[in-house]
One Martini backbone bead per residue (centre of mass of N, CA, C, O) as a GRO file, in nm:
protein
  330
    1MET     BB    1  -1.018  -1.129   1.733
    2TRP     BB    2  -0.721  -1.189   1.622
    3ASP     BB    3  -0.434  -1.314   1.382
    4PHE     BB    4  -0.200  -1.160   1.549
    5GLU     BB    5   0.139  -1.037   1.643
    6LEU     BB    6   0.244  -0.741   1.752
    7GLY     BB    7   0.520  -0.802   1.880
    8ARG     BB    8   0.643  -0.940   1.631
    9ALA     BB    9   0.616  -0.705   1.434
   10ILE     BB   10   0.801  -0.513   1.594
   11GLY     BB   11   1.048  -0.699   1.587
   12LEU     BB   12   1.074  -0.693   1.270
   13MET     BB   13   1.150  -0.396   1.256
   14ALA     BB   14   1.426  -0.435   1.392
   15ARG     BB   15   1.532  -0.643   1.173
   16THR     BB   16   1.447  -0.397   0.948
   17ALA     BB   17   1.600  -0.117   0.994
   18PRO     BB   18   1.696  -0.022   0.708
   19PHE     BB   19   1.400   0.023   0.607
   20ILE     BB   20   1.309   0.220   0.817
   21ALA     BB   21   1.521   0.432   0.748
   22LEU     BB   22   1.435   0.468   0.453
   23ARG     BB   23   1.147   0.557   0.507
   24LEU     BB   24   1.214   0.803   0.676
   25ALA     BB   25   1.384   0.954   0.471
   26ILE     BB   26   1.167   0.976   0.250
   27TYR     BB   27   0.916   1.092   0.412
   28LEU     BB   28   1.067   1.333   0.541
   29GLY     BB   29   1.154   1.451   0.270
   30ILE     BB   30   0.868   1.508   0.175
   31THR     BB   31   0.793   1.700   0.404
   32LEU     BB   32   1.016   1.908   0.343
   33ALA     BB   33   0.916   1.975   0.060
   34TYR     BB   34   0.647   2.090   0.150
   35VAL     BB   35   0.754   2.314   0.330
   36VAL     BB   36   0.930   2.463   0.120
   37ALA     BB   37   0.718   2.497  -0.108
   38THR     BB   38   0.494   2.629   0.058
   39GLY     BB   39   0.655   2.848   0.205
   40GLY     BB   40   0.802   2.968  -0.042
   41GLY     BB   41   0.550   3.028  -0.211
   42GLY     BB   42   0.414   3.208   0.000
   43GLY     BB   43   0.644   3.418   0.024
   44ILE     BB   44   0.641   3.509  -0.271
   45GLY     BB   45   0.339   3.586  -0.279
   46TYR     BB   46   0.359   3.798  -0.055
   47MET     BB   47   0.563   3.989  -0.192
   48ILE     BB   48   0.393   4.045  -0.440
   49GLY     BB   49   0.127   4.135  -0.282
   50SER     BB   50   0.265   4.377  -0.107
   51THR     BB   51   0.223   4.601  -0.331
   52GLY     BB   52  -0.038   4.612  -0.198
   53ASP     BB   53  -0.253   4.512   0.003
   54ALA     BB   54  -0.333   4.290   0.251
   55GLU     BB   55  -0.511   4.109   0.073
   56ALA     BB   56  -0.307   4.064  -0.154
   57ALA     BB   57  -0.095   3.927   0.024
   58ALA     BB   58  -0.276   3.689   0.118
   59ASN     BB   59  -0.339   3.582  -0.168
   60GLY     BB   60  -0.047   3.537  -0.256
   61ALA     BB   61   0.022   3.332  -0.037
   62PHE     BB   62  -0.190   3.118  -0.104
   63TRP     BB   63  -0.112   3.069  -0.409
   64GLY     BB   64   0.180   2.999  -0.356
   65ALA     BB   65   0.132   2.759  -0.168
   66SER     BB   66  -0.044   2.595  -0.363
   67THR     BB   67   0.171   2.560  -0.580
   68GLY     BB   68   0.378   2.410  -0.408
   69PHE     BB   69   0.195   2.176  -0.319
   70ALA     BB   70   0.118   2.076  -0.609
   71LEU     BB   71   0.402   2.016  -0.711
   72VAL     BB   72   0.473   1.790  -0.508
   73SER     BB   73   0.226   1.612  -0.567
   74GLY     BB   74   0.296   1.560  -0.865
   75VAL     BB   75   0.566   1.418  -0.819
   76LEU     BB   76   0.449   1.189  -0.639
   77TYR     BB   77   0.259   1.065  -0.847
   78PHE     BB   78   0.507   0.973  -1.034
   79ALA     BB   79   0.666   0.821  -0.778
   80ARG     BB   80   0.485   0.580  -0.678
   81GLU     BB   81   0.612   0.344  -0.830
   82TYR     BB   82   0.891   0.359  -0.696
   83LEU     BB   83   0.799   0.330  -0.400
   84LEU     BB   84   0.678   0.050  -0.433
   85TYR     BB   85   0.932  -0.096  -0.546
   86MET     BB   86   1.163   0.000  -0.326
   87VAL     BB   87   1.003  -0.004  -0.050
   88LYS     BB   88   0.762  -0.198  -0.010
   89ALA     BB   89   0.861  -0.451  -0.166
   90GLY     BB   90   1.133  -0.468  -0.024
   91HIS     BB   91   1.027  -0.511   0.262
   92ILE     BB   92   0.867  -0.765   0.200
   93ALA     BB   93   1.117  -0.941   0.102
   94VAL     BB   94   1.225  -0.953   0.415
   95LEU     BB   95   0.967  -1.045   0.575
   96VAL     BB   96   0.890  -1.320   0.464
   97PRO     BB   97   1.129  -1.498   0.577
   98LEU     BB   98   1.089  -1.414   0.875
   99LEU     BB   99   0.803  -1.546   0.903
  100ASP     BB  100   0.962  -1.834   0.817
  101ASN     BB  101   1.238  -1.848   0.971
  102GLN     BB  102   1.448  -1.703   0.785
  103PRO     BB  103   1.724  -1.587   0.659
  104ILE     BB  104   1.893  -1.262   0.643
  105PRO     BB  105   2.041  -0.998   0.574
  106GLU     BB  106   2.243  -0.760   0.712
  107GLY     BB  107   2.200  -0.450   0.701
  108ARG     BB  108   2.242  -0.303   0.390
  109ASN     BB  109   2.204  -0.578   0.240
  110GLN     BB  110   1.898  -0.585   0.245
  111ILE     BB  111   1.844  -0.389   0.008
  112THR     BB  112   1.994  -0.548  -0.207
  113HIS     BB  113   1.838  -0.810  -0.175
  114ALA     BB  114   1.550  -0.699  -0.223
  115THR     BB  115   1.597  -0.584  -0.505
  116ALA     BB  116   1.661  -0.860  -0.636
  117VAL     BB  117   1.390  -0.996  -0.575
  118VAL     BB  118   1.201  -0.797  -0.718
  119LYS     BB  119   1.333  -0.816  -1.000
  120GLU     BB  120   1.287  -1.121  -1.034
  121ARG     BB  121   0.967  -1.102  -1.010
  122PHE     BB  122   0.911  -0.801  -1.187
  123VAL     BB  123   1.174  -0.662  -1.330
  124GLU     BB  124   0.973  -0.400  -1.316
  125SER     BB  125   0.782  -0.143  -1.196
  126SER     BB  126   0.538  -0.168  -1.398
  127VAL     BB  127   0.453  -0.453  -1.318
  128LEU     BB  128   0.395  -0.407  -1.019
  129PHE     BB  129   0.198  -0.172  -1.057
  130GLY     BB  130  -0.008  -0.334  -1.228
  131VAL     BB  131  -0.070  -0.549  -1.021
  132ASP     BB  132  -0.162  -0.360  -0.790
  133GLN     BB  133  -0.399  -0.219  -0.940
  134LEU     BB  134  -0.563  -0.474  -0.992
  135ILE     BB  135  -0.599  -0.566  -0.704
  136LYS     BB  136  -0.752  -0.320  -0.601
  137GLY     BB  137  -0.993  -0.343  -0.797
  138ILE     BB  138  -1.085  -0.625  -0.712
  139LEU     BB  139  -1.128  -0.576  -0.409
  140LYS     BB  140  -1.339  -0.352  -0.434
  141ALA     BB  141  -1.551  -0.518  -0.592
  142PHE     BB  142  -1.579  -0.753  -0.392
  143ASN     BB  143  -1.657  -0.594  -0.133
  144ALA     BB  144  -1.915  -0.464  -0.259
  145THR     BB  145  -2.068  -0.747  -0.281
  146VAL     BB  146  -2.047  -0.855   0.028
  147LEU     BB  147  -2.174  -0.562   0.121
  148THR     BB  148  -2.534  -0.623   0.128
  149VAL     BB  149  -2.713  -0.562   0.381
  150SER     BB  150  -2.841  -0.280   0.311
  151ALA     BB  151  -2.997  -0.393   0.058
  152ILE     BB  152  -3.176  -0.600   0.214
  153LEU     BB  153  -3.189  -0.373   0.460
  154PRO     BB  154  -3.360  -0.065   0.424
  155ILE     BB  155  -3.206   0.092   0.671
  156PRO     BB  156  -3.087   0.392   0.732
  157ALA     BB  157  -2.894   0.334   0.968
  158LEU     BB  158  -2.757   0.088   0.833
  159GLN     BB  159  -2.652   0.236   0.584
  160ASN     BB  160  -2.461   0.425   0.739
  161VAL     BB  161  -2.290   0.205   0.866
  162MET     BB  162  -2.201   0.069   0.596
  163LYS     BB  163  -2.054   0.314   0.482
  164PHE     BB  164  -1.840   0.318   0.701
  165VAL     BB  165  -1.736   0.029   0.669
  166THR     BB  166  -1.658   0.058   0.370
  167ALA     BB  167  -1.452   0.283   0.414
  168VAL     BB  168  -1.264   0.121   0.601
  169ILE     BB  169  -1.211  -0.112   0.404
  170ASN     BB  170  -1.089   0.056   0.174
  171MET     BB  171  -0.849   0.149   0.351
  172SER     BB  172  -0.740  -0.156   0.396
  173LEU     BB  173  -0.633  -0.228   0.103
  174THR     BB  174  -0.334  -0.145   0.132
  175TYR     BB  175  -0.270  -0.416   0.289
  176VAL     BB  176  -0.384  -0.641   0.108
  177ASP     BB  177  -0.214  -0.593  -0.150
  178GLU     BB  178   0.059  -0.635  -0.004
  179VAL     BB  179   0.003  -0.929   0.087
  180ILE     BB  180  -0.022  -1.041  -0.203
  181LEU     BB  181   0.269  -0.972  -0.273
  182ALA     BB  182   0.388  -1.155  -0.058
  183TYR     BB  183   0.279  -1.418  -0.178
  184ASN     BB  184   0.426  -1.389  -0.447
  185ILE     BB  185   0.711  -1.406  -0.316
  186ARG     BB  186   0.680  -1.667  -0.152
  187THR     BB  187   0.609  -1.868  -0.405
  188GLN     BB  188   0.791  -1.810  -0.665
  189GLN     BB  189   0.660  -1.738  -0.918
  190GLU     BB  190   0.727  -1.669  -1.250
  191ASN     BB  191   0.430  -1.556  -1.260
  192PRO     BB  192   0.304  -1.263  -1.135
  193TRP     BB  193   0.005  -1.276  -1.232
  194ALA     BB  194  -0.060  -1.561  -1.120
  195GLY     BB  195   0.015  -1.504  -0.827
  196ALA     BB  196  -0.197  -1.281  -0.785
  197ARG     BB  197  -0.444  -1.450  -0.854
  198ASP     BB  198  -0.413  -1.656  -0.625
  199GLY     BB  199  -0.413  -1.449  -0.391
  200VAL     BB  200  -0.701  -1.344  -0.441
  201VAL     BB  201  -0.852  -1.610  -0.408
  202LEU     BB  202  -0.760  -1.662  -0.116
  203TYR     BB  203  -0.892  -1.413  -0.003
  204ALA     BB  204  -1.185  -1.487  -0.079
  205GLN     BB  205  -1.195  -1.754   0.089
  206ASN     BB  206  -1.106  -1.550   0.362
  207TYR     BB  207  -1.250  -1.266   0.396
  208LYS     BB  208  -1.377  -1.251   0.678
  209ASN     BB  209  -1.117  -1.277   0.844
  210LEU     BB  210  -0.945  -1.057   0.696
  211LEU     BB  211  -1.132  -0.815   0.736
  212LYS     BB  212  -1.126  -0.812   1.040
  213ASN     BB  213  -0.823  -0.753   1.061
  214ALA     BB  214  -0.811  -0.498   0.878
  215VAL     BB  215  -1.003  -0.320   1.045
  216TRP     BB  216  -0.851  -0.319   1.309
  217LEU     BB  217  -0.589  -0.199   1.189
  218THR     BB  218  -0.706   0.064   1.078
  219VAL     BB  219  -0.805   0.180   1.344
  220PHE     BB  220  -0.527   0.171   1.481
  221VAL     BB  221  -0.373   0.351   1.277
  222TRP     BB  222  -0.559   0.614   1.289
  223PHE     BB  223  -0.521   0.662   1.586
  224LEU     BB  224  -0.212   0.703   1.578
  225THR     BB  225  -0.218   0.932   1.365
  226LEU     BB  226  -0.376   1.132   1.538
  227LEU     BB  227  -0.167   1.142   1.765
  228VAL     BB  228   0.065   1.249   1.589
  229PHE     BB  229  -0.075   1.508   1.499
  230ILE     BB  230  -0.092   1.633   1.780
  231ILE     BB  231   0.218   1.633   1.837
  232VAL     BB  232   0.315   1.795   1.558
  233PHE     BB  233   0.161   2.067   1.545
  234ALA     BB  234   0.340   2.266   1.704
  235PRO     BB  235   0.611   2.244   1.546
  236VAL     BB  236   0.484   2.310   1.271
  237ALA     BB  237   0.380   2.592   1.343
  238ALA     BB  238   0.660   2.710   1.401
  239LEU     BB  239   0.775   2.660   1.114
  240VAL     BB  240   0.558   2.808   0.941
  241ALA     BB  241   0.597   3.094   1.085
  242LEU     BB  242   0.866   3.163   0.916
  243PHE     BB  243   0.655   3.221   0.695
  244PRO     BB  244   0.512   3.461   0.524
  245GLY     BB  245   0.157   3.425   0.520
  246VAL     BB  246   0.183   3.123   0.656
  247ALA     BB  247  -0.117   2.985   0.779
  248GLY     BB  248  -0.348   2.798   0.925
  249PHE     BB  249  -0.423   2.586   0.690
  250TRP     BB  250  -0.116   2.511   0.639
  251THR     BB  251  -0.062   2.397   0.913
  252PHE     BB  252  -0.257   2.163   0.889
  253ALA     BB  253  -0.144   2.038   0.627
  254ILE     BB  254   0.150   1.983   0.727
  255ALA     BB  255   0.068   1.811   0.970
  256ALA     BB  256  -0.070   1.593   0.799
  257VAL     BB  257   0.179   1.514   0.632
  258THR     BB  258   0.359   1.434   0.873
  259ALA     BB  259   0.176   1.212   0.988
  260TYR     BB  260   0.169   1.045   0.729
  261ALA     BB  261   0.472   0.990   0.709
  262LEU     BB  262   0.494   0.838   0.982
  263LYS     BB  263   0.295   0.625   0.906
  264ALA     BB  264   0.449   0.511   0.653
  265ALA     BB  265   0.723   0.450   0.811
  266LEU     BB  266   0.601   0.303   1.100
  267ILE     BB  267   0.299   0.188   1.091
  268ASP     BB  268   0.238   0.035   0.826
  269PRO     BB  269   0.445  -0.205   0.854
  270ILE     BB  270   0.304  -0.328   1.098
  271ALA     BB  271   0.027  -0.378   0.972
  272MET     BB  272   0.125  -0.549   0.735
  273THR     BB  273   0.255  -0.776   0.908
  274CYS     BB  274  -0.001  -0.861   1.054
  275LEU     BB  275  -0.159  -0.941   0.793
  276MET     BB  276   0.042  -1.153   0.698
  277GLN     BB  277  -0.005  -1.344   0.928
  278ALA     BB  278  -0.309  -1.390   0.878
  279TYR     BB  279  -0.288  -1.489   0.585
  280PHE     BB  280  -0.092  -1.730   0.621
  281LYS     BB  281  -0.270  -1.874   0.825
  282ALA     BB  282  -0.539  -1.899   0.656
  283THR     BB  283  -0.381  -2.031   0.380
  284GLU     BB  284  -0.270  -2.275   0.489
  285GLY     BB  285  -0.285  -2.543   0.257
  286GLN     BB  286  -0.413  -2.388   0.030
  287ALA     BB  287  -0.609  -2.373  -0.268
  288PRO     BB  288  -0.724  -2.245  -0.537
  289ARG     BB  289  -1.058  -2.196  -0.620
  290GLN     BB  290  -1.275  -2.203  -0.887
  291ASP     BB  291  -1.535  -2.082  -0.763
  292TRP     BB  292  -1.390  -1.816  -0.676
  293ALA     BB  293  -1.292  -1.736  -0.955
  294ASP     BB  294  -1.576  -1.711  -1.078
  295LYS     BB  295  -1.676  -1.488  -0.890
  296LEU     BB  296  -1.463  -1.280  -0.968
  297ASN     BB  297  -1.536  -1.272  -1.269
  298SER     BB  298  -1.837  -1.162  -1.212
  299VAL     BB  299  -1.731  -0.878  -1.047
  300SER     BB  300  -1.444  -0.853  -1.225
  301GLY     BB  301  -1.266  -0.740  -1.493
  302LYS     BB  302  -0.978  -0.735  -1.364
  303PHE     BB  303  -0.956  -1.041  -1.322
  304LYS     BB  304  -0.954  -1.114  -1.618
  305GLN     BB  305  -0.709  -0.940  -1.684
  306LEU     BB  306  -0.514  -1.098  -1.505
  307GLY     BB  307  -0.547  -1.366  -1.659
  308ASP     BB  308  -0.455  -1.262  -1.935
  309LYS     BB  309  -0.166  -1.180  -1.840
  310ALA     BB  310  -0.081  -1.462  -1.754
  311MET     BB  311  -0.108  -1.590  -2.036
  312ALA     BB  312   0.080  -1.393  -2.190
  313PHE     BB  313   0.335  -1.457  -2.027
  314THR     BB  314   0.352  -1.755  -2.111
  315LYS     BB  315   0.364  -1.712  -2.422
  316ASN     BB  316   0.625  -1.524  -2.421
  317ARG     BB  317   0.820  -1.764  -2.331
  318PHE     BB  318   0.728  -1.905  -2.636
  319THR     BB  319   0.877  -1.789  -2.866
  320PRO     BB  320   1.021  -1.842  -3.168
  321ALA     BB  321   1.300  -1.711  -3.085
  322ALA     BB  322   1.327  -1.916  -2.826
  323ALA     BB  323   1.331  -2.148  -2.992
  324ALA     BB  324   1.462  -2.436  -3.077
  325THR     BB  325   1.693  -2.543  -3.323
  326PRO     BB  326   1.800  -2.759  -3.535
  327ALA     BB  327   2.076  -2.908  -3.605
  328ALA     BB  328   2.297  -2.953  -3.836
  329ASN     BB  329   2.422  -3.184  -4.038
  330PRO     BB  330   2.749  -3.290  -4.119
   0.00000   0.00000   0.00000
């Protein structure tokens, strides 16, 4: 049914406990920021609005909470590049050798080791972020072209089913692009753009098997996330109730943020590791095929852009300034 070992993935989480602790600290910190900003903003709005009637106080609380929520969301939007670089890529950098049964540093040295590996491969966060965004765009375009059953058989019920399947698959892309980053780190290519290009081609060659695994994992992840949401709703409601005028919708919103944070910290790395197992198993011994590269070129302009960046990276390594000059004769 699937091509991964869930038990082994959970065991690897224990082996990489420093990164799990780092993820928990960061994502629970984000949750706390949402609680403080939303509750504090709502409380300030409530006090300002309370100079009028009850409706004015309620409106003030709502807009104050909305402002606090939006402020934290804006900060996170700009911090997403850093989170990818330091947290997700770093965790991948220590998981890859473990999946190949190679040793890694223990304790806090894991984070230092992983940071060095990521910097060596991608130099700076903007390069990794650029690679990741191109991968996501290519995968979305490719999956949209292979899921054409509903176009061939225009049956309304089938079209609705395919829309749901497509939505689930698009949700699973977050794990596929991270797995391709894992391939990039595993192969140790000097050119990160070329490594990503090869990883995408290998995904395309094995897309049916990998999509099957990704969809199963996505359903599993969101079932667990829903369960976490149900568990955390009551304590979150009690916490939100401490802020005047902030309840109802905001209780739901903060509970959803809390569940998502726990998903990102604890559940996502397990799913990512499972898909890494499936990807490495499916692509073992394979080389990227030109016919699949041609197909990707035909369906995604971003794939061509990825190839152009790979060529530019190679050319930049041989600039005139870096070329050796003949020594003068004595």
